[in-house]
Amino acid sequence: MEILKSRLLIRPRDVAASTAFYRDTLGLAVEREFPGGTVFFLGHGSLEVSGAGETGSSPDLVLWLQVRDLAGTLADLKAKGLEPVRDAERMPWGLDEAWIADPDGTRIVLVEVPEGHPIRTDTR
């Protein structure tokens, strides 16, 4: 199978609140908008917030977002009033991680890949 593009779809209970969270709080760039939904850029994939969910977030779903500067990202989010679920720490597997949640409680892990880590491909 050859994958040409990928997109994660989230069906929030409150589309407006979740759209505002991803657009305004996280500052994700809008890829496109359509009646009832917004698609955001997520690096090599996309996140679509659309439709109406009934059950809220699943504890089995985690959105993994790699950032360049975890401390700076957390400072920006805290300035916007978002408190992390778990502050940044170096994990046993060598990644720096912090956890936040969207309005429905979808768990989002913010990850910085430190210099020298085997999965780091961006040398900036």
PDB file of C-alpha atoms in Angstrom:
ATOM      1  CA  MET A   1       0.000   0.000   0.000  1.00  0.00           C
ATOM      2  CA  GLU A   2       1.298   3.445  -0.933  1.00  0.00           C
ATOM      3  CA  ILE A   3       0.067   6.285   1.301  1.00  0.00           C
ATOM      4  CA  LEU A   4      -0.133   9.671  -0.418  1.00  0.00           C
ATOM      5  CA  LYS A   5      -1.516  11.724   2.484  1.00  0.00           C
ATOM      6  CA  SER A   6      -2.874  11.079   5.946  1.00  0.00           C
ATOM      7  CA  ARG A   7      -5.454  12.782   8.108  1.00  0.00           C
ATOM      8  CA  LEU A   8      -6.718  12.181  11.622  1.00  0.00           C
ATOM      9  CA  LEU A   9     -10.414  13.047  12.072  1.00  0.00           C
ATOM     10  CA  ILE A  10     -11.703  14.256  15.410  1.00  0.00           C
ATOM     11  CA  ARG A  11     -15.444  14.478  16.035  1.00  0.00           C
ATOM     12  CA  PRO A  12     -15.675  16.806  19.044  1.00  0.00           C
ATOM     13  CA  ARG A  13     -18.725  17.467  21.169  1.00  0.00           C
ATOM     14  CA  ASP A  14     -18.253  21.218  20.544  1.00  0.00           C
ATOM     15  CA  VAL A  15     -16.793  21.866  17.084  1.00  0.00           C
ATOM     16  CA  ALA A  16     -16.372  25.614  17.659  1.00  0.00           C
ATOM     17  CA  ALA A  17     -14.480  25.152  20.948  1.00  0.00           C
ATOM     18  CA  SER A  18     -12.207  22.467  19.516  1.00  0.00           C
ATOM     19  CA  THR A  19     -11.564  24.436  16.334  1.00  0.00           C
ATOM     20  CA  ALA A  20     -10.642  27.486  18.412  1.00  0.00           C
ATOM     21  CA  PHE A  21      -8.353  25.345  20.584  1.00  0.00           C
ATOM     22  CA  TYR A  22      -6.380  23.921  17.660  1.00  0.00           C
ATOM     23  CA  ARG A  23      -6.357  27.193  15.688  1.00  0.00           C
ATOM     24  CA  ASP A  24      -5.950  29.831  18.412  1.00  0.00           C
ATOM     25  CA  THR A  25      -4.456  28.069  21.432  1.00  0.00           C
ATOM     26  CA  LEU A  26      -2.127  25.639  19.666  1.00  0.00           C
ATOM     27  CA  GLY A  27      -1.692  27.939  16.672  1.00  0.00           C
ATOM     28  CA  LEU A  28      -1.962  25.195  14.050  1.00  0.00           C
ATOM     29  CA  ALA A  29      -2.029  26.456  10.472  1.00  0.00           C
ATOM     30  CA  VAL A  30      -5.305  25.967   8.618  1.00  0.00           C
ATOM     31  CA  GLU A  31      -4.962  23.752   5.561  1.00  0.00           C
ATOM     32  CA  ARG A  32      -8.553  24.274   4.457  1.00  0.00           C
ATOM     33  CA  GLU A  33     -11.999  25.045   5.779  1.00  0.00           C
ATOM     34  CA  PHE A  34     -15.367  23.729   4.665  1.00  0.00           C
ATOM     35  CA  PRO A  35     -18.907  24.012   6.020  1.00  0.00           C
ATOM     36  CA  GLY A  36     -18.829  22.245   9.378  1.00  0.00           C
ATOM     37  CA  GLY A  37     -15.105  21.610   9.605  1.00  0.00           C
ATOM     38  CA  THR A  38     -11.515  22.752   9.522  1.00  0.00           C
ATOM     39  CA  VAL A  39      -8.410  20.840   8.463  1.00  0.00           C
ATOM     40  CA  PHE A  40      -5.118  21.780  10.130  1.00  0.00           C
ATOM     41  CA  PHE A  41      -1.550  21.063   9.039  1.00  0.00           C
ATOM     42  CA  LEU A  42       0.236  18.549  11.258  1.00  0.00           C
ATOM     43  CA  GLY A  43       3.680  18.340   9.769  1.00  0.00           C
ATOM     44  CA  HIS A  44       3.459  15.417   7.338  1.00  0.00           C
ATOM     45  CA  GLY A  45      -0.240  14.824   8.021  1.00  0.00           C
ATOM     46  CA  SER A  46      -3.420  16.688   8.806  1.00  0.00           C
ATOM     47  CA  LEU A  47      -5.965  16.984  11.603  1.00  0.00           C
ATOM     48  CA  GLU A  48      -9.603  17.458  10.676  1.00  0.00           C
ATOM     49  CA  VAL A  49     -12.000  18.820  13.288  1.00  0.00           C
ATOM     50  CA  SER A  50     -15.537  18.297  12.006  1.00  0.00           C
ATOM     51  CA  GLY A  51     -18.883  16.722  12.679  1.00  0.00           C
ATOM     52  CA  ALA A  52     -20.423  16.185  16.066  1.00  0.00           C
ATOM     53  CA  GLY A  53     -19.138  13.601  18.479  1.00  0.00           C
ATOM     54  CA  GLU A  54     -21.321  12.027  21.128  1.00  0.00           C
ATOM     55  CA  THR A  55     -18.940  10.319  23.510  1.00  0.00           C
ATOM     56  CA  GLY A  56     -15.977  12.665  23.770  1.00  0.00           C
ATOM     57  CA  SER A  57     -12.391  11.571  23.700  1.00  0.00           C
ATOM     58  CA  SER A  58     -11.207   7.998  24.038  1.00  0.00           C
ATOM     59  CA  PRO A  59      -8.392   7.294  26.505  1.00  0.00           C
ATOM     60  CA  ASP A  60      -6.970   5.074  23.785  1.00  0.00           C
ATOM     61  CA  LEU A  61      -6.343   8.020  21.433  1.00  0.00           C
ATOM     62  CA  VAL A  62      -3.220  10.143  21.841  1.00  0.00           C
ATOM     63  CA  LEU A  63      -2.138  12.871  19.429  1.00  0.00           C
ATOM     64  CA  TRP A  64       1.700  12.997  19.191  1.00  0.00           C
ATOM     65  CA  LEU A  65       3.055  16.383  18.107  1.00  0.00           C
ATOM     66  CA  GLN A  66       6.781  16.943  17.707  1.00  0.00           C
ATOM     67  CA  VAL A  67       7.857  20.520  18.432  1.00  0.00           C
ATOM     68  CA  ARG A  68      11.215  22.213  17.980  1.00  0.00           C
ATOM     69  CA  ASP A  69      11.312  23.895  21.414  1.00  0.00           C
ATOM     70  CA  LEU A  70       9.258  22.205  24.134  1.00  0.00           C
ATOM     71  CA  ALA A  71      10.017  24.752  26.866  1.00  0.00           C
ATOM     72  CA  GLY A  72       9.120  27.660  24.574  1.00  0.00           C
ATOM     73  CA  THR A  73       5.959  25.914  23.384  1.00  0.00           C
ATOM     74  CA  LEU A  74       4.829  25.284  26.964  1.00  0.00           C
ATOM     75  CA  ALA A  75       5.559  28.896  27.941  1.00  0.00           C
ATOM     76  CA  ASP A  76       3.447  30.126  24.998  1.00  0.00           C
ATOM     77  CA  LEU A  77       0.574  27.787  25.899  1.00  0.00           C
ATOM     78  CA  LYS A  78       0.684  28.768  29.569  1.00  0.00           C
ATOM     79  CA  ALA A  79       0.575  32.445  28.539  1.00  0.00           C
ATOM     80  CA  LYS A  80      -2.674  31.599  26.720  1.00  0.00           C
ATOM     81  CA  GLY A  81      -4.085  30.039  29.891  1.00  0.00           C
ATOM     82  CA  LEU A  82      -3.520  26.375  29.046  1.00  0.00           C
ATOM     83  CA  GLU A  83      -2.062  24.371  31.905  1.00  0.00           C
ATOM     84  CA  PRO A  84      -0.310  21.125  30.986  1.00  0.00           C
ATOM     85  CA  VAL A  85      -1.682  17.829  32.220  1.00  0.00           C
ATOM     86  CA  ARG A  86       1.933  16.825  32.826  1.00  0.00           C
ATOM     87  CA  ASP A  87       4.948  19.135  32.692  1.00  0.00           C
ATOM     88  CA  ALA A  88       7.963  18.437  30.510  1.00  0.00           C
ATOM     89  CA  GLU A  89      10.319  15.666  31.484  1.00  0.00           C
ATOM     90  CA  ARG A  90      12.928  13.458  29.841  1.00  0.00           C
ATOM     91  CA  MET A  91      11.437  10.020  29.316  1.00  0.00           C
ATOM     92  CA  PRO A  92      13.369   6.728  29.677  1.00  0.00           C
ATOM     93  CA  TRP A  93      13.324   6.388  25.864  1.00  0.00           C
ATOM     94  CA  GLY A  94      15.202   9.710  25.580  1.00  0.00           C
ATOM     95  CA  LEU A  95      12.469  12.074  24.362  1.00  0.00           C
ATOM     96  CA  ASP A  96      11.394  15.223  26.187  1.00  0.00           C
ATOM     97  CA  GLU A  97       7.607  15.097  26.610  1.00  0.00           C
ATOM     98  CA  ALA A  98       4.806  17.177  28.088  1.00  0.00           C
ATOM     99  CA  TRP A  99       1.101  16.371  28.031  1.00  0.00           C
ATOM    100  CA  ILE A 100      -1.848  18.654  27.354  1.00  0.00           C
ATOM    101  CA  ALA A 101      -5.503  17.997  26.466  1.00  0.00           C
ATOM    102  CA  ASP A 102      -8.026  19.501  24.065  1.00  0.00           C
ATOM    103  CA  PRO A 103     -11.527  20.631  25.177  1.00  0.00           C
ATOM    104  CA  ASP A 104     -12.882  17.066  24.880  1.00  0.00           C
ATOM    105  CA  GLY A 105      -9.982  15.650  26.863  1.00  0.00           C
ATOM    106  CA  THR A 106      -8.087  14.224  23.891  1.00  0.00           C
ATOM    107  CA  ARG A 107      -4.603  13.590  25.205  1.00  0.00           C
ATOM    108  CA  ILE A 108      -1.874  15.407  23.286  1.00  0.00           C
ATOM    109  CA  VAL A 109       1.792  14.663  23.879  1.00  0.00           C
ATOM    110  CA  LEU A 110       4.192  17.431  22.896  1.00  0.00           C
ATOM    111  CA  VAL A 111       7.591  15.980  22.082  1.00  0.00           C
ATOM    112  CA  GLU A 112      11.020  17.484  21.576  1.00  0.00           C
ATOM    113  CA  VAL A 113      13.672  15.190  20.167  1.00  0.00           C
ATOM    114  CA  PRO A 114      16.933  16.177  21.892  1.00  0.00           C
ATOM    115  CA  GLU A 115      20.222  16.476  20.052  1.00  0.00           C
ATOM    116  CA  GLY A 116      21.923  13.139  19.635  1.00  0.00           C
ATOM    117  CA  HIS A 117      18.693  11.119  19.794  1.00  0.00           C
ATOM    118  CA  PRO A 118      18.573   8.464  17.045  1.00  0.00           C
ATOM    119  CA  ILE A 119      15.277   9.710  15.553  1.00  0.00           C
ATOM    120  CA  ARG A 120      16.409  13.308  15.211  1.00  0.00           C
ATOM    121  CA  THR A 121      16.640  14.172  11.530  1.00  0.00           C
ATOM    122  CA  ASP A 122      16.405  17.971  11.670  1.00  0.00           C
ATOM    123  CA  THR A 123      19.825  19.374  12.553  1.00  0.00           C
ATOM    124  CA  ARG A 124      18.614  22.958  13.203  1.00  0.00           C
TER     125      ARG A 124
END
